[in-house]
Amino acid sequence: MLFGERLRAARQRAGLTQLQVAQSLGLSASAYCGYETGKRQPDLSRLRRLSLLLRVSVDELLGLHAAPAPRLPELSSSESEGLSLYRSLDAHGQRLVRLVLNEELARIGTNSAPAQAMVSFRISEQPAAAGFGVYLGPDAFRIVTVPRDALPRGASFGVPVSGDSMEPAYHDGDILIVSESLPSPGDVGVFVMDGMGYVKVCGHGELLSLNPAYAPIPMTEGIRPCGKVIGTLDPRLSDMC
């Protein structure tokens, strides 16, 4: 499979249109289309942003160390209809559908599922803005108990997202899982500037948004990185006490 085919498949799995991805990269629709048709190749910076936006690794997009795709059974007519309806929803609607599916799977498997190891996890009571900044202090955390498997390796704390500047990858209300590793250029990180918390893409001398409606924020000496975003927490788990 060529790069353009892998990119198209990843975009479709993410439920995004070519125009949505193009706008997030600051490209025209025709320029992005060139990536999927093989007429153009993204530079390293845009490749990293594609990886974040589509929630796939750069290695997967490049076809490195990729496991062969399993052969999937053919869909029935009702399954095909359901998939078509799912793809017609916006990102918010698709997230709700996935939540319902997870709830039903949990209900069906309650009696047979093995007990999971539980761990404590800190979640900030104050959000990091995917917008223009809100206060993010060091002492306002609540503790939740979540399954160990729900947290990727290196998870240190959680921070809610406020705003829409990181859409379509992250949405208002999402709980970001943050590691103590400092973000490198191309990584999504949590930053504090003048007492205000931000979630942004670390650029070269600036903080970047995925939503093209937001301009870059110049990085000054007062900006302090708090950690690297390594995932999102299932919203059902964030409500556990």
Short mmCIF file of C-alpha atoms in Angstrom, two decimals:
data_model
loop_
_atom_site.label_atom_id
_atom_site.label_comp_id
_atom_site.label_asym_id
_atom_site.label_seq_id
_atom_site.Cartn_x
_atom_site.Cartn_y
_atom_site.Cartn_z
CA MET A 1 0.00 0.00 0.00
CA LEU A 2 1.38 3.42 -0.97
CA PHE A 3 1.63 6.42 1.36
CA GLY A 4 -1.38 8.14 -0.19
CA GLU A 5 -3.52 5.03 0.26
CA ARG A 6 -2.45 4.68 3.91
CA LEU A 7 -3.18 8.36 4.50
CA ARG A 8 -6.64 8.10 2.92
CA ALA A 9 -7.46 5.00 5.00
CA ALA A 10 -6.33 6.72 8.22
CA ARG A 11 -8.39 9.83 7.41
CA GLN A 12 -11.49 7.75 6.72
CA ARG A 13 -11.04 5.80 9.96
CA ALA A 14 -10.86 9.14 11.78
CA GLY A 15 -14.15 10.20 10.15
CA LEU A 16 -12.66 13.37 8.61
CA THR A 17 -13.09 14.89 5.18
CA GLN A 18 -10.22 15.99 2.97
CA LEU A 19 -11.28 19.61 3.51
CA GLN A 20 -11.20 19.28 7.32
CA VAL A 21 -7.68 17.83 7.24
CA ALA A 22 -6.51 20.42 4.71
CA GLN A 23 -7.77 23.29 6.87
CA SER A 24 -6.05 21.86 9.96
CA LEU A 25 -2.76 21.74 8.03
CA GLY A 26 -3.20 25.22 6.56
CA LEU A 27 -3.46 23.82 3.03
CA SER A 28 -5.92 24.13 0.19
CA ALA A 29 -8.13 21.12 -0.45
CA SER A 30 -6.37 20.49 -3.77
CA ALA A 31 -2.93 20.63 -2.16
CA TYR A 32 -3.95 18.06 0.47
CA CYS A 33 -5.59 15.90 -2.20
CA GLY A 34 -2.14 15.68 -3.78
CA TYR A 35 -0.93 13.83 -0.67
CA GLU A 36 -3.57 11.13 -1.12
CA THR A 37 -3.03 10.81 -4.88
CA GLY A 38 0.74 10.61 -4.57
CA LYS A 39 1.43 13.86 -6.45
CA ARG A 40 2.81 15.58 -3.34
CA GLN A 41 4.59 14.53 -0.15
CA PRO A 42 4.23 16.27 3.25
CA ASP A 43 7.30 17.64 4.96
CA LEU A 44 8.26 16.30 8.40
CA SER A 45 6.33 19.00 10.28
CA ARG A 46 3.07 18.30 8.43
CA LEU A 47 3.66 14.55 8.71
CA ARG A 48 3.82 14.91 12.51
CA ARG A 49 0.63 17.02 12.50
CA LEU A 50 -1.12 14.43 10.33
CA SER A 51 -0.08 11.78 12.84
CA LEU A 52 -1.61 13.79 15.70
CA LEU A 53 -4.74 14.73 13.79
CA LEU A 54 -5.51 11.19 12.58
CA ARG A 55 -4.24 9.53 15.78
CA VAL A 56 -1.90 7.15 14.02
CA SER A 57 1.86 6.82 14.33
CA VAL A 58 4.22 8.31 11.77
CA ASP A 59 5.57 4.78 11.23
CA GLU A 60 2.09 3.57 10.32
CA LEU A 61 1.60 6.39 7.81
CA LEU A 62 4.99 5.63 6.27
CA GLY A 63 4.34 1.88 6.23
CA LEU A 64 7.24 1.03 8.54
CA HIS A 65 6.96 -2.15 10.62
CA ALA A 66 3.29 -2.39 9.75
CA ALA A 67 1.64 -5.70 10.57
CA PRO A 68 -0.34 -7.23 7.71
CA ALA A 69 -3.97 -6.21 7.85
CA PRO A 70 -6.26 -9.02 9.01
CA ARG A 71 -8.82 -10.30 6.56
CA LEU A 72 -12.17 -8.92 7.65
CA PRO A 73 -15.50 -10.68 7.13
CA GLU A 74 -17.88 -9.18 4.59
CA LEU A 75 -20.48 -6.82 6.05
CA SER A 76 -24.16 -7.70 5.97
CA SER A 77 -26.58 -5.20 4.42
CA SER A 78 -27.66 -3.96 7.86
CA GLU A 79 -24.03 -3.59 8.97
CA SER A 80 -23.22 -1.67 5.80
CA GLU A 81 -26.21 0.60 6.40
CA GLY A 82 -25.10 1.21 10.00
CA LEU A 83 -21.56 2.03 8.89
CA SER A 84 -22.89 4.44 6.27
CA LEU A 85 -25.05 6.19 8.87
CA TYR A 86 -22.10 6.39 11.29
CA ARG A 87 -19.89 8.00 8.64
CA SER A 88 -22.61 10.58 7.92
CA LEU A 89 -22.42 11.88 11.52
CA ASP A 90 -20.12 14.66 12.62
CA ALA A 91 -17.26 13.99 15.07
CA HIS A 92 -19.48 14.64 18.11
CA GLY A 93 -22.15 12.21 16.90
CA GLN A 94 -19.57 9.51 16.19
CA ARG A 95 -18.15 9.86 19.69
CA LEU A 96 -21.63 9.38 21.18
CA VAL A 97 -22.16 6.25 19.10
CA ARG A 98 -18.85 4.80 20.32
CA LEU A 99 -19.79 5.54 23.91
CA VAL A 100 -23.10 3.69 23.52
CA LEU A 101 -21.32 0.72 21.92
CA ASN A 102 -18.78 0.60 24.76
CA GLU A 103 -21.58 0.74 27.33
CA GLU A 104 -23.38 -2.18 25.67
CA LEU A 105 -20.19 -4.23 25.39
CA ALA A 106 -19.48 -3.62 29.06
CA ARG A 107 -23.05 -4.62 29.97
CA ILE A 108 -22.92 -7.83 27.97
CA GLY A 109 -19.52 -8.83 29.30
CA THR A 110 -20.03 -7.83 32.94
CA ASN A 111 -20.38 -11.35 34.31
CA SER A 112 -17.55 -12.91 32.35
CA ALA A 113 -14.99 -10.11 32.25
CA PRO A 114 -11.94 -10.67 34.50
CA ALA A 115 -11.29 -8.17 37.27
CA GLN A 116 -8.99 -5.37 36.15
CA ALA A 117 -6.15 -3.87 38.17
CA MET A 118 -7.14 -0.37 39.28
CA VAL A 119 -4.81 2.59 39.84
CA SER A 120 -5.22 6.15 41.13
CA PHE A 121 -4.93 8.97 38.60
CA ARG A 122 -4.82 12.74 39.14
CA ILE A 123 -7.07 14.97 37.02
CA SER A 124 -6.76 18.74 37.17
CA GLU A 125 -9.88 20.60 38.29
CA GLN A 126 -8.83 23.44 36.00
CA PRO A 127 -8.79 23.06 32.22
CA ALA A 128 -6.04 23.82 29.75
CA ALA A 129 -7.48 26.01 27.06
CA ALA A 130 -7.60 25.00 23.45
CA GLY A 131 -8.31 28.66 22.91
CA PHE A 132 -7.00 31.80 24.56
CA GLY A 133 -5.83 30.46 27.93
CA VAL A 134 -7.25 29.81 31.38
CA TYR A 135 -5.59 29.55 34.76
CA LEU A 136 -3.91 26.20 35.41
CA GLY A 137 -2.65 25.92 38.97
CA PRO A 138 -0.51 23.20 40.59
CA ASP A 139 -2.75 22.31 43.52
CA ALA A 140 -6.28 21.75 42.20
CA PHE A 141 -6.43 18.05 41.37
CA ARG A 142 -8.97 15.34 42.09
CA ILE A 143 -8.11 11.67 42.31
CA VAL A 144 -10.01 9.06 40.31
CA THR A 145 -9.54 5.29 40.24
CA VAL A 146 -9.30 3.85 36.74
CA PRO A 147 -8.30 0.50 35.18
CA ARG A 148 -4.55 0.32 34.69
CA ASP A 149 -5.08 -0.60 31.03
CA ALA A 150 -6.89 2.73 30.47
CA LEU A 151 -3.62 4.64 30.92
CA PRO A 152 -0.74 4.54 28.43
CA ARG A 153 2.77 4.04 29.72
CA GLY A 154 4.20 7.22 31.24
CA ALA A 155 0.82 8.74 32.18
CA SER A 156 1.31 11.30 34.94
CA PHE A 157 -1.89 13.36 35.20
CA GLY A 158 -5.02 14.40 33.31
CA VAL A 159 -6.17 17.84 32.15
CA PRO A 160 -9.59 18.74 30.71
CA VAL A 161 -9.71 20.61 27.40
CA SER A 162 -11.56 23.92 27.20
CA GLY A 163 -12.27 25.41 23.77
CA ASP A 164 -12.02 24.30 20.17
CA SER A 165 -8.58 25.31 18.87
CA MET A 166 -7.38 21.69 18.81
CA GLU A 167 -10.32 20.33 16.84
CA PRO A 168 -10.83 18.02 15.10
CA ALA A 169 -8.27 15.95 17.10
CA TYR A 170 -9.33 17.09 20.60
CA HIS A 171 -12.68 18.51 21.67
CA ASP A 172 -14.02 20.69 24.47
CA GLY A 173 -14.42 18.49 27.55
CA ASP A 174 -11.92 15.79 26.54
CA ILE A 175 -9.59 14.64 29.33
CA LEU A 176 -6.01 14.70 28.07
CA ILE A 177 -3.53 12.19 29.47
CA VAL A 178 -0.21 13.93 30.03
CA SER A 179 3.25 12.49 30.65
CA GLU A 180 6.13 14.26 32.39
CA SER A 181 8.16 14.18 29.16
CA LEU A 182 8.71 17.60 27.66
CA PRO A 183 7.10 18.07 24.23
CA SER A 184 9.36 18.34 21.19
CA PRO A 185 8.44 20.25 18.03
CA GLY A 186 5.42 18.52 16.50
CA ASP A 187 4.18 17.11 19.82
CA VAL A 188 1.00 18.22 21.56
CA GLY A 189 1.79 19.55 25.02
CA VAL A 190 0.35 21.40 27.99
CA PHE A 191 1.94 24.78 28.63
CA VAL A 192 1.58 27.53 31.22
CA MET A 193 2.13 31.18 30.36
CA ASP A 194 1.47 33.99 32.84
CA GLY A 195 -0.56 31.59 34.97
CA MET A 196 -2.74 30.53 32.02
CA GLY A 197 -2.86 26.94 30.78
CA TYR A 198 -2.81 25.99 27.12
CA VAL A 199 -2.90 22.76 25.12
CA LYS A 200 -1.12 23.33 21.81
CA VAL A 201 1.23 21.80 19.27
CA CYS A 202 4.83 22.64 20.11
CA GLY A 203 6.30 24.48 17.15
CA HIS A 204 9.63 26.16 16.49
CA GLY A 205 9.38 29.28 18.61
CA GLU A 206 5.58 29.24 18.72
CA LEU A 207 2.57 27.28 19.97
CA LEU A 208 0.29 26.05 17.19
CA SER A 209 -3.39 25.11 16.99
CA LEU A 210 -4.90 22.40 14.79
CA ASN A 211 -7.95 24.59 14.16
CA PRO A 212 -6.88 27.11 11.47
CA ALA A 213 -9.14 29.78 13.00
CA TYR A 214 -6.50 30.33 15.73
CA ALA A 215 -3.22 32.13 15.11
CA PRO A 216 0.08 30.81 16.49
CA ILE A 217 1.19 32.05 19.92
CA PRO A 218 4.83 33.20 20.05
CA MET A 219 6.83 31.34 22.69
CA THR A 220 8.40 33.69 25.22
CA GLU A 221 10.70 33.09 28.18
CA GLY A 222 7.62 33.01 30.42
CA ILE A 223 6.16 29.90 28.78
CA ARG A 224 6.65 26.71 30.81
CA PRO A 225 5.95 23.25 29.33
CA CYS A 226 4.14 20.98 31.81
CA GLY A 227 4.16 17.74 29.84
CA LYS A 228 3.45 15.90 26.62
CA VAL A 229 -0.07 14.76 25.68
CA ILE A 230 -0.02 10.99 25.10
CA GLY A 231 -3.73 10.17 24.87
CA THR A 232 -7.25 10.87 26.09
CA LEU A 233 -9.16 9.30 28.96
CA ASP A 234 -12.47 7.52 28.40
CA PRO A 235 -15.02 10.16 29.56
CA ARG A 236 -16.88 7.55 31.61
CA LEU A 237 -13.75 6.93 33.67
CA SER A 238 -13.21 10.62 34.43
CA ASP A 239 -16.43 10.62 36.46
CA MET A 240 -15.35 7.73 38.72
CA CYS A 241 -14.64 8.61 42.36
#
